[in-house]
Coordinates of C-alpha atoms and ligand atoms in Angstrom, one line a residue:
M599 CA 86.7 46.1 128.6
A600 CA 88.7 43.0 128.6
R601 CA 86.0 41.2 130.5
E602 CA 83.2 42.1 128.1
T603 CA 85.4 41.1 125.1
S604 CA 86.0 37.7 126.7
L605 CA 82.3 37.3 127.4
F606 CA 81.2 38.0 123.9
S607 CA 83.8 37.6 121.3
G608 CA 86.2 35.1 122.9
R609 CA 86.2 31.7 121.4
P610 CA 82.8 30.2 122.0
S611 CA 84.3 27.2 123.7
E612 CA 85.8 29.4 126.4
L613 CA 82.3 30.2 127.6
I614 CA 81.1 26.6 127.7
G615 CA 80.7 25.6 131.3
R616 CA 81.0 29.2 132.6
Q617 CA 78.3 30.9 134.6
V618 CA 76.9 34.2 133.2
A619 CA 74.3 36.0 135.2
G620 CA 72.9 32.9 136.9
Y621 CA 73.0 30.7 133.8
R622 CA 75.5 28.0 133.1
I623 CA 76.4 27.9 129.4
E624 CA 76.1 24.5 127.8
R625 CA 76.7 25.0 124.1
E626 CA 76.5 27.5 121.3
I627 CA 73.3 27.3 119.2
G628 CA 74.2 29.9 116.7
R629 CA 75.2 33.4 116.0
G630 CA 73.9 36.3 114.0
G631 CA 75.4 39.6 113.1
M632 CA 75.0 41.1 116.6
A633 CA 74.6 38.3 119.1
V634 CA 75.6 34.8 120.0
V635 CA 72.9 32.4 121.3
Y636 CA 73.7 29.6 123.7
R637 CA 71.8 26.8 125.2
A638 CA 72.2 27.3 129.0
R639 CA 70.9 26.1 132.3
D640 CA 69.0 28.5 134.5
L641 CA 70.6 27.6 137.9
R642 CA 67.8 29.2 139.9
L643 CA 64.9 27.4 138.3
E644 CA 66.8 24.4 137.0
R645 CA 65.6 24.7 133.5
T646 CA 67.1 24.9 130.0
V647 CA 67.0 28.3 128.3
A648 CA 68.3 30.0 125.3
L649 CA 70.7 32.7 126.4
K650 CA 71.4 35.5 124.0
L651 CA 74.5 37.7 124.5
L652 CA 74.4 40.8 122.5
A653 CA 77.5 42.4 121.0
P654 CA 79.2 44.8 123.4
E655 CA 79.1 47.6 120.9
L656 CA 75.3 47.6 121.2
A657 CA 75.5 48.1 125.0
R658 CA 77.4 51.3 124.2
N659 CA 74.7 52.6 121.9
D660 CA 72.3 54.6 124.0
T661 CA 69.5 54.5 121.5
F662 CA 69.8 50.7 121.3
R663 CA 70.0 50.3 125.1
R664 CA 66.8 52.4 125.5
R665 CA 65.0 50.4 122.9
F666 CA 66.4 47.1 124.2
T667 CA 65.0 47.8 127.7
H668 CA 61.7 49.1 126.4
E669 CA 61.1 46.4 123.9
S670 CA 62.3 43.5 126.1
R671 CA 59.7 44.5 128.6
A672 CA 57.0 44.9 126.0
A673 CA 57.9 41.5 124.4
A674 CA 58.0 39.8 127.8
A675 CA 54.5 41.2 128.5
I676 CA 53.0 39.5 125.5
D677 CA 51.8 36.0 126.3
H678 CA 51.2 34.4 122.9
P679 CA 51.6 30.8 121.8
H680 CA 53.7 31.9 118.8
I681 CA 56.0 34.3 120.4
V682 CA 59.1 33.0 122.2
P683 CA 58.6 33.8 125.9
V684 CA 61.3 36.1 127.3
F685 CA 62.2 35.1 130.9
E686 CA 64.7 37.8 131.7
A687 CA 66.7 40.6 130.1
G688 CA 69.6 42.4 131.7
E689 CA 73.2 43.4 131.6
T690 CA 76.3 41.7 133.0
D691 CA 79.9 42.8 132.6
G692 CA 78.9 45.4 130.0
V693 CA 77.0 42.8 127.9
L694 CA 73.3 42.9 127.4
Y695 CA 71.6 39.5 127.6
I696 CA 68.2 37.9 127.2
A697 CA 67.1 34.6 128.6
M698 CA 64.2 33.0 126.7
R699 CA 62.5 29.7 126.1
Y700 CA 64.8 27.3 124.4
V701 CA 63.0 26.1 121.2
A702 CA 64.2 22.7 120.1
G703 CA 63.9 22.7 116.3
S704 CA 65.2 24.7 113.5
D705 CA 64.9 28.3 112.3
L706 CA 63.1 28.9 109.0
R707 CA 66.4 30.0 107.3
H708 CA 67.9 26.6 108.0
L709 CA 64.7 24.9 107.0
L710 CA 64.6 26.6 103.6
D711 CA 68.3 26.0 103.0
Q712 CA 67.9 22.3 103.8
Q713 CA 64.5 21.5 102.2
G714 CA 64.0 24.0 99.4
P715 CA 60.7 25.8 98.8
L716 CA 57.8 24.9 101.1
P717 CA 54.7 23.3 99.7
P718 CA 52.0 25.9 99.8
P719 CA 50.0 24.2 102.6
T720 CA 53.1 24.1 104.8
A721 CA 54.0 27.7 104.0
L722 CA 50.4 28.7 104.8
R723 CA 50.3 26.9 108.1
I724 CA 53.6 28.5 109.3
A725 CA 52.6 31.9 107.9
A726 CA 49.3 31.9 109.8
Q727 CA 51.0 31.2 113.1
V728 CA 53.6 33.9 112.5
A729 CA 50.9 36.3 111.4
S730 CA 48.9 35.8 114.5
A731 CA 52.1 36.5 116.6
L732 CA 52.8 39.7 114.6
D733 CA 49.3 41.0 114.8
A734 CA 49.2 40.3 118.6
A735 CA 52.5 42.3 118.9
H736 CA 51.0 45.1 116.9
E737 CA 47.9 45.2 119.1
N738 CA 50.4 45.7 122.0
G739 CA 52.0 48.6 120.3
L740 CA 55.1 46.7 119.2
V741 CA 56.6 46.7 115.7
H742 CA 59.0 43.9 115.1
R743 CA 61.1 45.6 112.4
D744 CA 63.2 42.6 111.6
V745 CA 60.9 39.9 110.3
K746 CA 63.2 37.4 108.6
P747 CA 63.5 33.6 108.3
G748 CA 66.2 33.5 111.0
N749 CA 63.8 35.0 113.5
I750 CA 61.2 32.4 113.0
L751 CA 61.8 29.2 114.9
V752 CA 60.0 26.0 113.9
A753 CA 59.5 23.2 116.4
R754 CA 57.6 20.0 116.3
G755 CA 53.9 20.6 116.5
T756 CA 51.4 18.9 118.7
D757 CA 49.8 16.4 116.4
S758 CA 49.4 15.5 112.7
D759 CA 46.9 18.3 112.3
H760 CA 49.5 20.7 113.6
P761 CA 52.8 19.3 112.4
E762 CA 54.9 22.4 113.1
H763 CA 54.8 25.0 115.9
A764 CA 56.3 28.3 114.7
Y765 CA 57.6 31.0 117.1
L766 CA 58.6 34.6 116.3
T767 CA 61.5 36.0 118.2
D768 CA 63.8 39.0 118.5
F769 CA 61.5 41.9 118.9
G770 CA 63.1 45.3 118.5
L771 CA 66.6 43.8 118.4
T772 CA 67.4 45.0 115.0
K773 CA 70.4 47.2 114.5
K774 CA 69.2 47.8 111.0
S775 CA 66.7 50.4 111.8
L776 CA 69.3 52.2 113.9
S777 CA 71.9 52.1 111.2
L778 CA 69.5 53.0 108.4
T779 CA 68.6 56.1 110.2
G780 CA 72.3 56.9 110.8
F781 CA 72.8 55.9 114.4
T782 CA 75.6 53.5 113.9
T783 CA 78.9 53.8 112.1
V784 CA 78.9 53.3 108.4
G785 CA 80.2 49.9 107.4
Q786 CA 79.1 48.0 110.4
F787 CA 77.3 44.8 109.8
V788 CA 73.6 45.4 109.7
G789 CA 72.2 42.0 108.9
T790 CA 70.1 41.1 105.9
L791 CA 68.4 43.8 103.9
D792 CA 66.2 41.3 102.0
Y793 CA 63.0 42.2 103.9
V794 CA 63.4 45.8 104.9
A795 CA 60.4 48.0 104.1
P796 CA 60.8 51.2 102.0
E797 CA 59.7 53.4 104.9
Q798 CA 62.4 51.9 107.1
I799 CA 65.0 52.8 104.4
S800 CA 63.8 56.4 104.1
G801 CA 63.7 56.8 107.8
K802 CA 60.0 57.5 108.0
P803 CA 58.0 56.4 111.0
V804 CA 57.3 52.7 110.9
D805 CA 54.1 51.0 112.1
A806 CA 52.6 47.5 111.8
R807 CA 52.6 47.7 108.1
C808 CA 56.4 47.6 107.9
D809 CA 56.1 44.1 109.4
V810 CA 53.4 43.2 106.8
Y811 CA 56.0 44.1 104.1
G812 CA 58.8 42.1 105.8
F813 CA 56.6 39.2 106.6
A814 CA 55.3 39.0 103.0
G815 CA 58.9 39.0 101.8
V816 CA 59.5 36.0 104.0
V817 CA 56.4 34.1 102.8
Y818 CA 57.4 34.9 99.2
E819 CA 60.8 33.4 99.8
C820 CA 59.3 30.3 101.4
L821 CA 57.4 29.7 98.2
A822 CA 59.9 31.0 95.6
M823 CA 63.2 30.1 97.3
R824 CA 64.3 33.6 96.7
P825 CA 63.4 36.9 98.3
P826 CA 61.4 39.4 96.3
F827 CA 64.5 41.4 95.4
Q828 CA 68.0 40.1 94.6
R829 CA 70.7 42.6 93.7
D830 CA 74.5 42.5 93.6
D831 CA 75.0 45.0 96.4
D832 CA 73.2 46.6 99.3
M833 CA 72.7 50.0 97.6
A834 CA 71.0 48.4 94.7
L835 CA 68.9 46.3 97.0
L836 CA 67.8 49.3 99.0
W837 CA 66.9 51.1 95.8
A838 CA 64.9 48.1 94.6
H839 CA 62.8 48.0 97.8
Q840 CA 62.0 51.7 97.3
Y841 CA 61.4 51.9 93.6
D842 CA 61.2 48.5 91.8
E843 CA 58.3 46.2 91.4
P844 CA 58.8 42.7 92.8
P845 CA 58.7 40.0 90.2
P846 CA 55.4 38.1 90.3
L847 CA 55.7 35.0 92.5
T848 CA 54.2 32.9 89.7
E849 CA 57.4 33.5 87.7
A850 CA 59.1 31.2 90.2
R851 CA 56.0 29.2 91.0
P852 CA 53.9 28.8 87.8
D853 CA 51.9 26.1 89.6
L854 CA 50.2 28.7 91.7
D855 CA 47.1 30.7 90.7
P856 CA 48.0 34.1 89.3
A857 CA 45.7 35.6 92.0
V858 CA 48.6 35.2 94.4
D859 CA 50.6 37.8 92.5
A860 CA 48.0 40.5 93.4
V861 CA 48.1 39.5 97.0
F862 CA 51.9 39.9 97.1
A863 CA 51.8 43.1 95.0
S864 CA 49.6 44.6 97.7
A865 CA 51.6 43.4 100.7
L866 CA 54.9 44.5 99.1
A867 CA 53.5 47.9 98.0
K868 CA 55.8 50.8 98.4
S869 CA 53.2 52.8 100.4
P870 CA 52.0 51.3 103.6
D871 CA 48.5 52.6 102.8
D872 CA 48.4 50.2 99.9
R873 CA 49.2 47.1 102.0
Q874 CA 46.8 44.8 103.9
D875 CA 46.0 46.2 107.3
S876 CA 47.3 43.1 109.2
C877 CA 49.4 40.1 108.7
L878 CA 46.5 37.8 109.1
A879 CA 44.5 39.7 106.5
F880 CA 47.4 39.0 104.1
V881 CA 47.5 35.3 104.9
A882 CA 43.7 35.1 104.5
E883 CA 44.0 36.6 101.0
L884 CA 46.9 34.3 100.2
R885 CA 45.1 31.3 101.3
A886 CA 42.0 32.2 99.2
A887 CA 44.2 32.8 96.2
V888 CA 46.0 29.5 96.6
A889 CA 42.7 27.6 97.1
G890 CA 41.3 29.3 94.1
G891 CA 44.2 27.9 92.1
S892 CA 43.8 24.4 93.4
R893 CA 40.1 24.4 92.7
A894 CA 40.7 25.5 89.1
A895 CA 43.5 23.0 88.7
H896 CA 41.5 19.9 88.5
P897 CA 38.1 18.8 87.0
P898 CA 35.4 17.6 89.4
T899 CA 36.5 14.4 91.1
Q900 CA 34.2 11.4 91.9
V901 CA 33.9 12.8 95.5
D902 CA 32.6 16.1 94.0
V903 CA 30.0 14.2 92.0
D904 CA 28.9 12.0 94.9
V905 CA 28.6 15.0 97.2
A906 CA 26.5 16.8 94.6
Q907 CA 24.2 13.8 94.2
L908 CA 23.8 13.5 97.9
R909 CA 22.8 17.2 98.0
G910 CA 20.5 16.8 95.0
T911 CA 22.4 19.5 93.2
P912 CA 24.1 19.3 89.8
A913 CA 27.6 18.1 89.8
P914 CA 30.1 21.0 89.7
Q915 CA 31.4 22.0 86.3
H916 CA 35.0 22.5 85.8
H917 CA 35.9 26.1 85.2
P918 CA 39.3 26.4 83.6
G919 CA 41.8 28.4 85.5
P920 CA 42.6 32.0 84.5
R921 CA 45.8 30.9 82.7
D922 CA 43.8 28.6 80.3
A923 CA 43.6 31.3 77.6
T924 CA 43.3 28.8 74.8
G925 CA 39.7 28.1 75.6
A926 CA 40.4 24.4 75.2
G927 CA 38.8 23.7 78.6
R928 CA 41.9 21.9 79.8
P929 CA 43.7 23.4 82.8
L930 CA 47.2 24.4 82.1
A931 CA 48.3 24.2 85.7
P932 CA 49.9 21.0 86.8
P933 CA 48.0 18.7 89.1
P934 CA 48.1 19.4 92.8
E935 CA 51.3 18.7 94.7
P936 CA 51.8 15.2 96.1
P937 CA 51.0 15.1 99.8
A938 CA 54.6 16.0 100.9
W939 CA 53.0 18.7 102.9
A940 CA 51.6 16.1 105.3
H941 CA 55.1 15.6 106.6
P942 CA 56.4 17.9 109.3
V943 CA 59.2 20.1 108.2
Y944 CA 61.0 20.8 111.5
R945 CA 64.3 19.1 111.9
R946 CA 67.5 20.0 113.6
Ligands
ADP1749 N1 65.0 30.8 121.8 C1 65.8 30.1 120.9 N2 65.8 28.7 121.0 C2 66.6 28.0 120.1 N3 67.4 28.6 119.2 C3 67.4 29.9 119.1 C4 66.6 30.7 119.9 N4 66.8 32.0 119.6 C5 67.7 32.0 118.6 N5 68.0 30.7 118.3 C6 69.0 30.3 117.2 O1 70.2 31.1 117.4 C7 70.7 31.5 116.1 C8 71.3 32.9 116.2 O2 70.2 33.8 116.5 P1 70.4 35.3 116.3 O3 71.7 35.8 117.0 O4 69.2 36.0 116.6 O5 70.8 35.5 114.7 P2 69.8 35.6 113.5 O6 68.4 36.0 113.9 O7 70.4 36.7 112.7 O8 69.9 34.3 112.8 C9 69.6 31.3 115.1 O9 70.1 30.5 114.1 C10 68.5 30.7 115.8 O10 68.1 29.5 115.2
MG1750 MG1 67.5 36.4 115.6

C-alpha cells in the first residue's frame, strides 16, 4: 500500500528520474482527476513516451479494471492518424499504467483558455479530425464516453494546409460513467460533467451517439467559449443535460448563420435517435451551415463576377442572409473574419 501511494500520490518530483515498469520518468506533463501523465523514456526502445499512472483507487475497482483491460486492448488495436497510439498498458505495484505516444503540443482545454474562441475554419478543421477518430472507434465497437477538450491533443500539423494535427485520447478511461451508475463512492471526484450525455446520466446503455452529444458540446464550446450548459452545481447541470434546451450558439456567436443552431439542436438532442448518426455527419452539417452563412454575408465580389463572365453565366446575385428581416437587401451579419484562422493554433 505504501509503495502504490508513493508511486501515484507522492510529490511528483519524487518520481522524476525513477524507473517505473521499464520507463524512466522525466517530467510531469499534467494531471487530471484520476491520473498523472509524465513524459518518460522507454528504456527498451529508447524513445520518448507519455506515461499515464492511474489513481490506485481505480485499480481496486473491479469494474474499472475490466474495462481498462478491455478498452486499452481495443484502443491499441485501432490504427488511426487521429487517435493517440497506445504502446502498452499494464500494472505495476498496484498502479495501472498506460504508455502512449508523446504528443508535443497542447490540449484543447489549454488552447481555448489561452486563445479564446476558435475561428470557425480552425474549429471545423480540428472537429473534422476528431470526428474521423470517433467514427473509426465506433466502427470498432468502442464508445469513448468522455469526449472533452482535455482529451483532445493538438500538435503542429504537416504544412500550411494542415496547420494542426488533432489526436483523441483516453478511451474508456472515464470514471464518470462508473460513478454515474453507482459504482464509485458518492463524493469522489468524477471530472467534468459539461459534456455528459443524458443517457449516461440516466444509466441507459450508451452507444456512438453518446459521443456525438459530448463531441458536439466540445465543438460548441470551441465556438462559444462556454459549454452548452452552465449551472451553479453538478445536480443542476445534470438536470439541464436531461431536460433543458441548450441556448442557441448564435446567442454567443451572432456572426454565424442561424442554420448552425439547428445542427447543434440535433446533435445535443435528449434522445439519441434525434441526433446525427455519426460525428462526421454532424461536422458535415456544421460546415454546410457555416459556409451558408459566409456566402450570405457578403455581396458578390469581383472574383465572383469574373468567374461568372468566364463561364458565360450571369453574375451571382446577393441573397440576403436569413437574419436580414428588414428586406433592405443589406446583410446584417458582420463581414467574414480576418484570416486569423490561417495561423496554426497549437502552442505549448
Ligand atoms: N499522449 C500525451 N502526450 C502529451 N500530453 C498528454 C498525453 N496524454 C495526456 N497528456 C496531457 O496530460 C494532462 C493530463 O491528462 P489526464 O490525466 O488525462 O487529464 P485530463 O484528460 O482530465 O486533462 C492533459 O493536460 C494532457 O494535455
Ligand atoms: Mg485525459
